[in-house]
Amino acid sequence: MSYKNKLRKSILWFGLVLEDLISAKVCHLSNKKEAQKFPVLLLNQVNTHNTLFIASVIISSKL
């Protein structure tokens, strides 16, 4: 496997791990009553998760 393929897979894997971690945090917060007071916080975390994942896909496709 070439260096670029390894790098591409590593970046995609990193994006997926971040996606899972942030999704788990959003689920954890949404199960708490305090989270109902902060819907913007949940929305920001979901947007961050989407942006990180999309960025990792774009970076890996440019290699």
JSON list of C-alpha atoms in Angstrom, two decimals:
[
{"chain": "A", "resi": 1, "resn": "MET", "atom": "CA", "xyz": [0.00, 0.00, 0.00]},
{"chain": "A", "resi": 2, "resn": "SER", "atom": "CA", "xyz": [1.37, 3.38, -0.96]},
{"chain": "A", "resi": 3, "resn": "TYR", "atom": "CA", "xyz": [2.04, 6.21, 1.46]},
{"chain": "A", "resi": 4, "resn": "LYS", "atom": "CA", "xyz": [-0.85, 8.27, 0.06]},
{"chain": "A", "resi": 5, "resn": "ASN", "atom": "CA", "xyz": [-3.31, 5.40, 0.49]},
{"chain": "A", "resi": 6, "resn": "LYS", "atom": "CA", "xyz": [-2.19, 4.88, 4.09]},
{"chain": "A", "resi": 7, "resn": "LEU", "atom": "CA", "xyz": [-2.51, 8.59, 4.80]},
{"chain": "A", "resi": 8, "resn": "ARG", "atom": "CA", "xyz": [-5.93, 8.73, 3.13]},
{"chain": "A", "resi": 9, "resn": "LYS", "atom": "CA", "xyz": [-7.20, 5.82, 5.23]},
{"chain": "A", "resi": 10, "resn": "SER", "atom": "CA", "xyz": [-5.75, 7.34, 8.41]},
{"chain": "A", "resi": 11, "resn": "ILE", "atom": "CA", "xyz": [-7.50, 10.67, 7.80]},
{"chain": "A", "resi": 12, "resn": "LEU", "atom": "CA", "xyz": [-10.83, 8.96, 7.09]},
{"chain": "A", "resi": 13, "resn": "TRP", "atom": "CA", "xyz": [-10.44, 6.78, 10.18]},
{"chain": "A", "resi": 14, "resn": "PHE", "atom": "CA", "xyz": [-9.67, 9.87, 12.29]},
{"chain": "A", "resi": 15, "resn": "GLY", "atom": "CA", "xyz": [-12.80, 11.58, 10.94]},
{"chain": "A", "resi": 16, "resn": "LEU", "atom": "CA", "xyz": [-14.94, 8.54, 11.78]},
{"chain": "A", "resi": 17, "resn": "VAL", "atom": "CA", "xyz": [-13.54, 8.32, 15.31]},
{"chain": "A", "resi": 18, "resn": "LEU", "atom": "CA", "xyz": [-14.25, 12.02, 15.91]},
{"chain": "A", "resi": 19, "resn": "GLU", "atom": "CA", "xyz": [-17.75, 11.54, 14.52]},
{"chain": "A", "resi": 20, "resn": "ASP", "atom": "CA", "xyz": [-18.41, 8.66, 16.93]},
{"chain": "A", "resi": 21, "resn": "LEU", "atom": "CA", "xyz": [-17.01, 10.54, 19.93]},
{"chain": "A", "resi": 22, "resn": "ILE", "atom": "CA", "xyz": [-19.03, 13.69, 19.28]},
{"chain": "A", "resi": 23, "resn": "SER", "atom": "CA", "xyz": [-22.20, 11.69, 18.52]},
{"chain": "A", "resi": 24, "resn": "ALA", "atom": "CA", "xyz": [-21.79, 9.85, 21.82]},
{"chain": "A", "resi": 25, "resn": "LYS", "atom": "CA", "xyz": [-21.39, 13.17, 23.66]},
{"chain": "A", "resi": 26, "resn": "VAL", "atom": "CA", "xyz": [-24.51, 14.59, 21.98]},
{"chain": "A", "resi": 27, "resn": "CYS", "atom": "CA", "xyz": [-26.50, 11.48, 22.96]},
{"chain": "A", "resi": 28, "resn": "HIS", "atom": "CA", "xyz": [-25.17, 11.73, 26.50]},
{"chain": "A", "resi": 29, "resn": "LEU", "atom": "CA", "xyz": [-26.18, 15.39, 26.76]},
{"chain": "A", "resi": 30, "resn": "SER", "atom": "CA", "xyz": [-29.58, 14.81, 25.18]},
{"chain": "A", "resi": 31, "resn": "ASN", "atom": "CA", "xyz": [-30.38, 12.27, 27.89]},
{"chain": "A", "resi": 32, "resn": "LYS", "atom": "CA", "xyz": [-29.85, 14.88, 30.60]},
{"chain": "A", "resi": 33, "resn": "LYS", "atom": "CA", "xyz": [-32.49, 17.37, 31.63]},
{"chain": "A", "resi": 34, "resn": "GLU", "atom": "CA", "xyz": [-29.92, 20.19, 31.57]},
{"chain": "A", "resi": 35, "resn": "ALA", "atom": "CA", "xyz": [-29.43, 19.66, 27.86]},
{"chain": "A", "resi": 36, "resn": "GLN", "atom": "CA", "xyz": [-33.00, 20.80, 27.22]},
{"chain": "A", "resi": 37, "resn": "LYS", "atom": "CA", "xyz": [-31.94, 24.26, 28.39]},
{"chain": "A", "resi": 38, "resn": "PHE", "atom": "CA", "xyz": [-29.11, 24.35, 25.84]},
{"chain": "A", "resi": 39, "resn": "PRO", "atom": "CA", "xyz": [-30.41, 23.25, 22.42]},
{"chain": "A", "resi": 40, "resn": "VAL", "atom": "CA", "xyz": [-27.84, 25.54, 20.78]},
{"chain": "A", "resi": 41, "resn": "LEU", "atom": "CA", "xyz": [-25.03, 23.55, 22.40]},
{"chain": "A", "resi": 42, "resn": "LEU", "atom": "CA", "xyz": [-26.35, 20.33, 20.86]},
{"chain": "A", "resi": 43, "resn": "LEU", "atom": "CA", "xyz": [-26.76, 21.98, 17.47]},
{"chain": "A", "resi": 44, "resn": "ASN", "atom": "CA", "xyz": [-23.21, 23.34, 17.60]},
{"chain": "A", "resi": 45, "resn": "GLN", "atom": "CA", "xyz": [-21.83, 19.90, 18.43]},
{"chain": "A", "resi": 46, "resn": "VAL", "atom": "CA", "xyz": [-23.72, 18.28, 15.56]},
{"chain": "A", "resi": 47, "resn": "ASN", "atom": "CA", "xyz": [-22.48, 20.97, 13.15]},
{"chain": "A", "resi": 48, "resn": "THR", "atom": "CA", "xyz": [-18.91, 20.49, 14.38]},
{"chain": "A", "resi": 49, "resn": "HIS", "atom": "CA", "xyz": [-19.21, 16.74, 13.91]},
{"chain": "A", "resi": 50, "resn": "ASN", "atom": "CA", "xyz": [-20.48, 17.15, 10.33]},
{"chain": "A", "resi": 51, "resn": "THR", "atom": "CA", "xyz": [-17.78, 19.69, 9.48]},
{"chain": "A", "resi": 52, "resn": "LEU", "atom": "CA", "xyz": [-14.97, 17.50, 10.84]},
{"chain": "A", "resi": 53, "resn": "PHE", "atom": "CA", "xyz": [-16.20, 14.46, 8.97]},
{"chain": "A", "resi": 54, "resn": "ILE", "atom": "CA", "xyz": [-16.70, 16.33, 5.68]},
{"chain": "A", "resi": 55, "resn": "ALA", "atom": "CA", "xyz": [-13.26, 17.94, 6.07]},
{"chain": "A", "resi": 56, "resn": "SER", "atom": "CA", "xyz": [-11.62, 14.55, 6.57]},
{"chain": "A", "resi": 57, "resn": "VAL", "atom": "CA", "xyz": [-13.33, 13.20, 3.45]},
{"chain": "A", "resi": 58, "resn": "ILE", "atom": "CA", "xyz": [-12.28, 16.23, 1.38]},
{"chain": "A", "resi": 59, "resn": "ILE", "atom": "CA", "xyz": [-8.68, 16.10, 2.62]},
{"chain": "A", "resi": 60, "resn": "SER", "atom": "CA", "xyz": [-8.40, 12.39, 1.90]},
{"chain": "A", "resi": 61, "resn": "SER", "atom": "CA", "xyz": [-9.89, 12.79, -1.58]},
{"chain": "A", "resi": 62, "resn": "LYS", "atom": "CA", "xyz": [-7.34, 15.50, -2.46]},
{"chain": "A", "resi": 63, "resn": "LEU", "atom": "CA", "xyz": [-4.38, 13.21, -1.71]}
]
